[in-house]
Short mmCIF file of C-alpha atoms and ligand atoms in Angstrom, two decimals:
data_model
loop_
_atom_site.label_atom_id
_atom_site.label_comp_id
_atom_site.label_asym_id
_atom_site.label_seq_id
_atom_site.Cartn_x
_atom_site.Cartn_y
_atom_site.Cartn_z
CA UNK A 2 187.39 80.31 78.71
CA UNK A 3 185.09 77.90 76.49
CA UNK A 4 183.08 77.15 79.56
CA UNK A 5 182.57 80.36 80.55
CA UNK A 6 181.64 81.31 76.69
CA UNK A 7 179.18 78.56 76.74
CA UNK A 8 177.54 79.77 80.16
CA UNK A 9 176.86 83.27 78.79
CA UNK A 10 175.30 81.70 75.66
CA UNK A 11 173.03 80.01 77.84
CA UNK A 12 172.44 82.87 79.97
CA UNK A 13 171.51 84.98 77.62
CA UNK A 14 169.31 82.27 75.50
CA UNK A 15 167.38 81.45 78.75
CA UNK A 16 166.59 85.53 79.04
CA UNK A 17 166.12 86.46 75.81
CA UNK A 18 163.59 83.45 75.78
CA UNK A 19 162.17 84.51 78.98
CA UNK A 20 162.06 87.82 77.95
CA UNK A 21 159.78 86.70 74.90
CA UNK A 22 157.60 84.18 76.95
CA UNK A 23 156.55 87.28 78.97
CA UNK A 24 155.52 89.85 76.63
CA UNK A 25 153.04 86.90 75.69
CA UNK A 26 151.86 85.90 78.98
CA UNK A 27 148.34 87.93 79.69
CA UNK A 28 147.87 87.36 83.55
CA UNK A 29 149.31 87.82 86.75
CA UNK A 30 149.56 84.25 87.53
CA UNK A 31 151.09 82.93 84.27
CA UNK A 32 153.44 85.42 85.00
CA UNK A 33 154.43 84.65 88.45
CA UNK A 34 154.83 81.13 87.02
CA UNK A 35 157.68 82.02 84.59
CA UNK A 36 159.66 84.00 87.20
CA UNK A 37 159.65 80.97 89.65
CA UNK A 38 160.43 78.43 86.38
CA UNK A 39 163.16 81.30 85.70
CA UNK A 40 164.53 83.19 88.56
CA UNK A 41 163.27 80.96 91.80
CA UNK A 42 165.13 78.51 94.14
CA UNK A 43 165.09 75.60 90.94
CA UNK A 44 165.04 78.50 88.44
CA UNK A 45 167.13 78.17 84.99
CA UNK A 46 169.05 80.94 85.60
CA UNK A 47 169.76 80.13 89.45
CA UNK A 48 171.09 76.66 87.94
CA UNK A 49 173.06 78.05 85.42
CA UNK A 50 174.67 80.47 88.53
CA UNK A 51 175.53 77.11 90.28
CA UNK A 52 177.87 76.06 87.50
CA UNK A 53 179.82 79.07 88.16
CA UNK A 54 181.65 76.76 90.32
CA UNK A 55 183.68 75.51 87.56
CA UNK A 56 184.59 78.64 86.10
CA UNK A 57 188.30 80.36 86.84
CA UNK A 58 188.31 82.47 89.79
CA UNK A 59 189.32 85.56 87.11
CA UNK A 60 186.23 84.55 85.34
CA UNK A 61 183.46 84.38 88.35
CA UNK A 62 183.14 87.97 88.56
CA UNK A 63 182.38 88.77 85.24
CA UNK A 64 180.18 86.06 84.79
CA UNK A 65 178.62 87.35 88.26
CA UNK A 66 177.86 90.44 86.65
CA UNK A 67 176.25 88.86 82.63
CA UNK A 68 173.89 87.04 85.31
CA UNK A 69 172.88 90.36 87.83
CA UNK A 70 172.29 92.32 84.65
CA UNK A 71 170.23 89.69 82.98
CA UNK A 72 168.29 89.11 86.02
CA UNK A 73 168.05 92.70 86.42
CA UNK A 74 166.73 93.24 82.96
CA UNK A 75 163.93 90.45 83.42
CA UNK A 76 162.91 92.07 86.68
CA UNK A 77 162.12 95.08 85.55
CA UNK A 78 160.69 93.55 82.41
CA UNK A 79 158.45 91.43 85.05
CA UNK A 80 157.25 94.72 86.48
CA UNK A 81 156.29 96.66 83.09
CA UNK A 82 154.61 93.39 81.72
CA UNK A 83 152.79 92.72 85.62
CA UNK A 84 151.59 96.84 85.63
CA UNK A 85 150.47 96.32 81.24
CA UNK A 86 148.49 93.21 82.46
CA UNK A 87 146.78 95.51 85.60
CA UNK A 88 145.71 98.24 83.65
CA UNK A 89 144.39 95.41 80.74
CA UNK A 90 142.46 93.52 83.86
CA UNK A 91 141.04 97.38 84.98
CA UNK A 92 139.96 97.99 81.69
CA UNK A 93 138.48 94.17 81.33
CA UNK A 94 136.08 95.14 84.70
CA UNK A 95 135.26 98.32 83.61
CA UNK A 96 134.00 96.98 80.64
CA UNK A 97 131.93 94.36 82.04
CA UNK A 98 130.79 96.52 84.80
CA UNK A 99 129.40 99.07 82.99
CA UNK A 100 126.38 100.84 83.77
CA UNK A 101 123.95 102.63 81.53
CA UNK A 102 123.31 105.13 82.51
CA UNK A 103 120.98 106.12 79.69
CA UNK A 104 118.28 103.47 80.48
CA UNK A 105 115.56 105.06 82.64
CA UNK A 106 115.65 104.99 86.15
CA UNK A 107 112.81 102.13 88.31
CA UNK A 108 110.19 104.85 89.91
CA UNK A 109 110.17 104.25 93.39
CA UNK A 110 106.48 103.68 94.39
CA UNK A 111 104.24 106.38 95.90
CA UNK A 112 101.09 106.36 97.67
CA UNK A 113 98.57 109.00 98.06
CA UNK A 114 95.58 109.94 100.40
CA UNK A 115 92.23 107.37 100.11
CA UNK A 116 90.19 109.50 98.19
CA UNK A 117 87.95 110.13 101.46
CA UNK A 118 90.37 111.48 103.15
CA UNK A 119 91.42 113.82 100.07
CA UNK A 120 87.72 115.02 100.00
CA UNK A 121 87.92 115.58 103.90
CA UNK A 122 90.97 117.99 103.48
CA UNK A 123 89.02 119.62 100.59
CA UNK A 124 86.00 120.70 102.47
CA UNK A 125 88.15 121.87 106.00
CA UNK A 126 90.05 123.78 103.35
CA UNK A 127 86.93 125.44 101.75
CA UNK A 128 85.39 126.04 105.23
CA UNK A 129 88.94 127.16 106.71
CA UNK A 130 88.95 129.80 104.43
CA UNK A 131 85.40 131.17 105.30
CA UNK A 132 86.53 131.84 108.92
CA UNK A 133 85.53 128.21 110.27
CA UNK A 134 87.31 126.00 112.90
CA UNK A 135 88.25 122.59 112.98
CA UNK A 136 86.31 120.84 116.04
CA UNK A 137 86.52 116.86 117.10
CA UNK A 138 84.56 114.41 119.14
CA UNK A 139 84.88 110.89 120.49
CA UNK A 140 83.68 108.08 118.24
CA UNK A 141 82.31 106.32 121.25
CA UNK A 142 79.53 109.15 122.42
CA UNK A 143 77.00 108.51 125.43
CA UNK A 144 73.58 108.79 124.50
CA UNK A 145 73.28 111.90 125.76
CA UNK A 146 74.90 113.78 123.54
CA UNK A 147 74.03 112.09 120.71
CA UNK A 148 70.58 112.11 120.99
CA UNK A 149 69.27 113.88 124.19
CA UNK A 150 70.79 116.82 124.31
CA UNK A 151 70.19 117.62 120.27
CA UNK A 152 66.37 117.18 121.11
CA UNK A 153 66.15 113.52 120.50
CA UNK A 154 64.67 112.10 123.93
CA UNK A 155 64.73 108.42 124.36
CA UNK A 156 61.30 107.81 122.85
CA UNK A 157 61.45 110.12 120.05
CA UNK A 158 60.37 108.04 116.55
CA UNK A 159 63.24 110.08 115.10
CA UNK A 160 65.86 108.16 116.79
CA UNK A 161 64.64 104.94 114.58
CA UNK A 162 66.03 106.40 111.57
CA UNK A 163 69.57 105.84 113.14
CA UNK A 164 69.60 102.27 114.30
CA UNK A 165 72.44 102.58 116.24
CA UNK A 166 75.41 100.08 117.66
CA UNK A 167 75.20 100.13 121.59
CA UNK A 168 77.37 99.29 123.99
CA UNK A 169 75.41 99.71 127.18
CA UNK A 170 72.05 101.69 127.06
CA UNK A 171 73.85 104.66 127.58
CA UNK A 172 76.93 104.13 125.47
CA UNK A 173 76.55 103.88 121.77
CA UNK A 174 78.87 104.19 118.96
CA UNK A 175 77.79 108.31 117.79
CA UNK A 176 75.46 107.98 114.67
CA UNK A 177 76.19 111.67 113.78
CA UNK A 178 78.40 114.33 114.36
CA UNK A 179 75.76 116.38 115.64
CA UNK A 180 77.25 115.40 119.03
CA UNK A 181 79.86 117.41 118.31
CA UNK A 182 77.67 120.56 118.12
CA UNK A 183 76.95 120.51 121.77
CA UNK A 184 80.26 119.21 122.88
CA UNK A 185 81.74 122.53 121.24
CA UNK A 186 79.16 125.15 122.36
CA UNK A 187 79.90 123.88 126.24
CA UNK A 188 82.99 124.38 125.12
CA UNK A 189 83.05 127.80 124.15
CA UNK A 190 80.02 129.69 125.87
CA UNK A 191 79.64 132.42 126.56
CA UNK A 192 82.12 133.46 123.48
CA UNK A 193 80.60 134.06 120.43
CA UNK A 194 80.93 133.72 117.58
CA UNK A 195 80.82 129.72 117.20
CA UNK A 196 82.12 128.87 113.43
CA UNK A 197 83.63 125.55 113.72
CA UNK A 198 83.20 121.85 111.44
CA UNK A 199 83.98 118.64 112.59
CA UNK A 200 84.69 116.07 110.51
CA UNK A 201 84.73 112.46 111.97
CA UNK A 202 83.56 108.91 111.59
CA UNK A 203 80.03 107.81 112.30
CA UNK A 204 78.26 104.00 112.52
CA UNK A 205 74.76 102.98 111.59
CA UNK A 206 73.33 99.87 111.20
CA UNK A 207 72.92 100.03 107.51
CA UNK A 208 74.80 98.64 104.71
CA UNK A 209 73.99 98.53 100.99
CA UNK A 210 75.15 100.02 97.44
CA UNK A 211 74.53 103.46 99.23
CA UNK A 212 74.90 102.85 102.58
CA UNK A 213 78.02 101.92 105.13
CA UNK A 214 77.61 101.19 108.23
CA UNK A 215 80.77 103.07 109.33
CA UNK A 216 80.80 106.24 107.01
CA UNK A 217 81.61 109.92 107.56
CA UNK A 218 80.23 113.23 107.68
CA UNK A 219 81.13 117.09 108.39
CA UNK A 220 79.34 118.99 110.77
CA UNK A 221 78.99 122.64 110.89
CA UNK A 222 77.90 124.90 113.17
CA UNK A 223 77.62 128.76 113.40
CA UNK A 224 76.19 130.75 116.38
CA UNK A 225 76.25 134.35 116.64
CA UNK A 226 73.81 137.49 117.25
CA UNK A 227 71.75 137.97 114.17
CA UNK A 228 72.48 134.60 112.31
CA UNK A 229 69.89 133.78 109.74
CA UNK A 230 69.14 131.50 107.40
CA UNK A 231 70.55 133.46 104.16
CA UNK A 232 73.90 133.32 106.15
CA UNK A 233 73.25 129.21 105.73
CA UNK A 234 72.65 129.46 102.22
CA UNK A 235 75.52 132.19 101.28
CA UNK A 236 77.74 129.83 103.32
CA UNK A 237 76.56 126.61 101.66
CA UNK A 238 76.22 128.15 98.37
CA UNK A 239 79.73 129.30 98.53
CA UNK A 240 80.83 125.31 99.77
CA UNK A 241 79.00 123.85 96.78
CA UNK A 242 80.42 126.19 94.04
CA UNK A 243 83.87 125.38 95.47
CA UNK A 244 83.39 121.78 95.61
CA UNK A 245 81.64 121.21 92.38
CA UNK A 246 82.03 124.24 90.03
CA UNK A 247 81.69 128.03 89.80
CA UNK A 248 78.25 127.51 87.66
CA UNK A 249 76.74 125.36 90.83
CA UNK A 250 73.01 126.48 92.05
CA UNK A 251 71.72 125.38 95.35
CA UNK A 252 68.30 125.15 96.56
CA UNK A 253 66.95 124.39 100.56
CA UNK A 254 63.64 122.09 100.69
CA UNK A 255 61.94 121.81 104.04
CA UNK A 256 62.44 119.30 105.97
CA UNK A 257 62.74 118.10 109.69
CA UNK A 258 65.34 117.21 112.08
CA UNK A 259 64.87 117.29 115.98
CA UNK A 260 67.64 119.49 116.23
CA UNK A 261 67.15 122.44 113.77
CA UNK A 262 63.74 124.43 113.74
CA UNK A 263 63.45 125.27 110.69
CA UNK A 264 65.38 122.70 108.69
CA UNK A 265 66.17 122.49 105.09
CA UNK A 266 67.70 119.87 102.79
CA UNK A 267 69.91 121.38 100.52
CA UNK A 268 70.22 120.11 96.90
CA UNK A 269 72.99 121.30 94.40
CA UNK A 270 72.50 121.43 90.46
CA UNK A 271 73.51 118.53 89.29
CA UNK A 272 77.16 118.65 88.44
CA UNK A 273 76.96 115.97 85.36
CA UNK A 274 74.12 117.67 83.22
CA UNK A 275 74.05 121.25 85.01
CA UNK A 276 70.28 120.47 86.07
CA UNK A 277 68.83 120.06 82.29
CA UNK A 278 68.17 116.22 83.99
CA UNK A 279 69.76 112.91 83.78
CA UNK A 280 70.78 109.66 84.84
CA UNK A 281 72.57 110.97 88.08
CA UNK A 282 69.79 113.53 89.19
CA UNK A 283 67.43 111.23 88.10
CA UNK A 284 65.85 113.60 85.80
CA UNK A 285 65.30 116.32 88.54
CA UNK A 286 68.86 118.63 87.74
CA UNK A 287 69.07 118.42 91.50
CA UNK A 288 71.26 116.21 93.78
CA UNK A 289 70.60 116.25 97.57
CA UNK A 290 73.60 117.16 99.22
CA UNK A 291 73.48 117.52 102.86
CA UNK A 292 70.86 118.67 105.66
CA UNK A 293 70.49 121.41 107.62
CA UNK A 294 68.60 124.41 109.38
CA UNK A 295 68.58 127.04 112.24
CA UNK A 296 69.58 125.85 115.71
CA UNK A 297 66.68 124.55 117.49
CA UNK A 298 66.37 126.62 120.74
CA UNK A 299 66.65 123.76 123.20
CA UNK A 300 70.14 122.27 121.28
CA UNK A 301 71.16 126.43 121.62
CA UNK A 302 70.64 125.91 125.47
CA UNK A 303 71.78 122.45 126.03
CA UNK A 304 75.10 124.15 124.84
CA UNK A 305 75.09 127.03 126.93
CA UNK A 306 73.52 130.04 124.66
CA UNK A 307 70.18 131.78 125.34
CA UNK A 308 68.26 131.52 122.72
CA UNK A 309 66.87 134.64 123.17
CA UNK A 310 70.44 136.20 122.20
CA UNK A 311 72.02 134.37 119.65
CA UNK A 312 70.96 132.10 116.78
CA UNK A 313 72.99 129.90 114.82
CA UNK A 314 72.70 127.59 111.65
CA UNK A 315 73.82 124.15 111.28
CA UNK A 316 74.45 121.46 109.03
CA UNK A 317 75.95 117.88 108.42
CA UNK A 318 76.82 116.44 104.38
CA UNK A 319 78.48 113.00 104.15
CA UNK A 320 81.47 112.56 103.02
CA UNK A 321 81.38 109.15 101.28
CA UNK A 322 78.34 110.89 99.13
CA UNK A 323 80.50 113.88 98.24
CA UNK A 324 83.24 111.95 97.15
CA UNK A 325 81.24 109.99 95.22
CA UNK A 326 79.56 112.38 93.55
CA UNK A 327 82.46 114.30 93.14
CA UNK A 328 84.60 111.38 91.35
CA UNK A 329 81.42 109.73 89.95
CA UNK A 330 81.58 106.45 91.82
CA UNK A 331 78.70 104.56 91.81
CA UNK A 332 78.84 101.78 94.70
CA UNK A 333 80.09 103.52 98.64
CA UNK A 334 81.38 99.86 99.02
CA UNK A 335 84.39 100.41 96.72
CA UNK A 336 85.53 103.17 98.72
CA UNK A 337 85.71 100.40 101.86
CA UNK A 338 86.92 97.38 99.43
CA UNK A 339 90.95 98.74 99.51
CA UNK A 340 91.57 97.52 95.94
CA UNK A 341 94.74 99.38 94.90
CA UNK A 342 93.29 98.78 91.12
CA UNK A 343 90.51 101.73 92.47
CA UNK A 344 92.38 103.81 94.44
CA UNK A 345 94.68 104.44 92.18
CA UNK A 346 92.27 106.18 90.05
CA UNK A 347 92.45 108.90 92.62
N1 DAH B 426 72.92 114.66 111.76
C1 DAH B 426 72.08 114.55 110.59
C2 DAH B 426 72.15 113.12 110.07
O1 DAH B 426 73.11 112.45 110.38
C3 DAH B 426 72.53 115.49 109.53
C4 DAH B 426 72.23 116.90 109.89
C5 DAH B 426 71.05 117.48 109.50
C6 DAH B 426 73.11 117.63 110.64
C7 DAH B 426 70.73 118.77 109.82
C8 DAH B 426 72.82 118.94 111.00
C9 DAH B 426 71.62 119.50 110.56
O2 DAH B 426 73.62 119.69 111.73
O3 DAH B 426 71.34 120.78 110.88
O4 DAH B 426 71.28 112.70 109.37
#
């Protein structure tokens, strides 16, 4: 009877203690510790069950049952302290995990058209929605229709002005996109009417603060019955007022191209003083903007039309000098140079 008194003394001091110990443990692995030291193979209490042994047969079963409950007890202790120390270690991560959601967001990086190509889209729009269509040609042009057939034979002193980049005598890289203009009408002849632009890429031999040797230009052409040149300047008077402002003036000076009879250069009021004169229009209040005329009768045939029916006007503006007229650059080279620092600006 004393032993077994002593036993449940000691049974219940190694729980209660045990009991205590856990409520301060504050992780999972401390925790598994104490069971083991406790409840495992080498455990207090499983050494303490051992001694049972020397108890009275009468007394085993009781003692059997002061050890299940005790054991019991700290189990289920175990499990409330192990699930108190999951939600603590939850809370812990969400903490340090965080995210703030009030800081602002990294802007993910955007890039926009080269401002060439943004002035491109702006004039096929403006001549889109006068009725024109859009009309392409090969970069690599034959001589032919680069020159020949717009009236430029091989030893006309016109041709000089475009110093070209051959590839055989007959092959060339186009200077213009005049070509284009005869490529179209063959094209298209006998139907009328012929209202088309073509935008493209062109190569000359030049290269300074105003000059590129590959740059770009828009052609247009118009052939009908009865064209004249007031339907050139309503057209291109239209363009320029678009382009640069609803206050814009134009004004056509002769001039001379193989492939227009009569030709005209066409100047728009300067868009930075309004033609009063300055730096940009050099004083004159008028920038030149592009060149132009009535379809010589030759370039009308070469394409298929009889001149004796139809007439047509034509014209060709570079793009590069649009552009940089339009955002006020003052060197064609930056527009080439891909520095992000410029293009952004666009
Ligand atoms: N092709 C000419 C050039 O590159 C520009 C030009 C002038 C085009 C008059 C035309 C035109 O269609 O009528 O210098």
């Amino acid at each position: 009877m004393e032993r077994m008194v002593v036993l449940k003394k000691e049974i219940l001091r190694i729980g209660e203690e045990a009991l205590h110990e856990l409520q301060q443990l504050n992780n999972s692995e401390a925790l598994q510790e104490l069971k083991v030291k406790v409840l495992g193979k080498k455990g207090s209490l499983t050494a303490l069950l051992r001694q049972m042994g020397s108890l009275g047969p009468e007394e085993r079963p009781m003692m059997g049952q002061v050890v299940n409950e005790m054991r019991s007890r700290l189990e289920k202790a175990w499990e409330e302290r192990s699930a108190e120390l999951e939600v603590i270690a939850l809370e812990k991560r969400l903490a340090a995990e965080r995210i703030d959601i009030s800081l602002p967001g990294s802007r993910v990086a955007s890039g926009h058209y080269h401002p060439l190509t943004q002035v491109v889209e702006e004039i096929e729009d403006i001549f889109l929605g006068m009725g024109f269509q859009i009309a392409e040609g090969p970069e690599i042009e034959s001589d032919y229709y680069n020159f020949e057939a717009l009236n430029l034979p091989k030893d006309h002193p016109a041709r000089e002005m475009q110093d070209s980049f051959y590839i055989t005598e007959e092959i060339l890289l186009r200077t213009q996109t005049s070509p284009v203009q005869i490529r179209t009408m063959e094209k298209l002849h006998p139907h009328l009417p012929v209202k088309v632009i073509a935008p493209g890429t062109v190569y000359r031999n030049d290269d300074d603060a105003t000059h590129s040797p590959m740059f770009h230009q828009v052609e247009g052409l118009m052939v009908d019955q009865g064209i004249r040149m007031s339907d050139l300047k309503g057209i291109l008077l239209n363009f320029s007022r678009q382009m640069f402002g609803e206050s814009r003036e134009i004004r056509l000076r002769p001039s001379f191209f193989p492939f227009t009879e009569p030709s005209a250069e066409v100047d728009v009021s300067c868009m930075l003083c309004g033609g009063a004169g300055c730096r940009l229009c050099k004083g004159t209040g008028w920038i030149e903007i592009l060149g132009s005329g009535m379809v010589h009768p030759k370039v009308l045939e070469m394409g298929g039309y009889n001149p004796k029916e139809v007439t047509g006007f034509a014209f060709g503006m570079g793009v590069e000098r649009i552009a940089m007229l339009k955002f006020g650059i003052e060197d064609m080279r930056l527009l080439f140079d891909n520095d992000l620092r410029f293009l952004q600006q666009f």
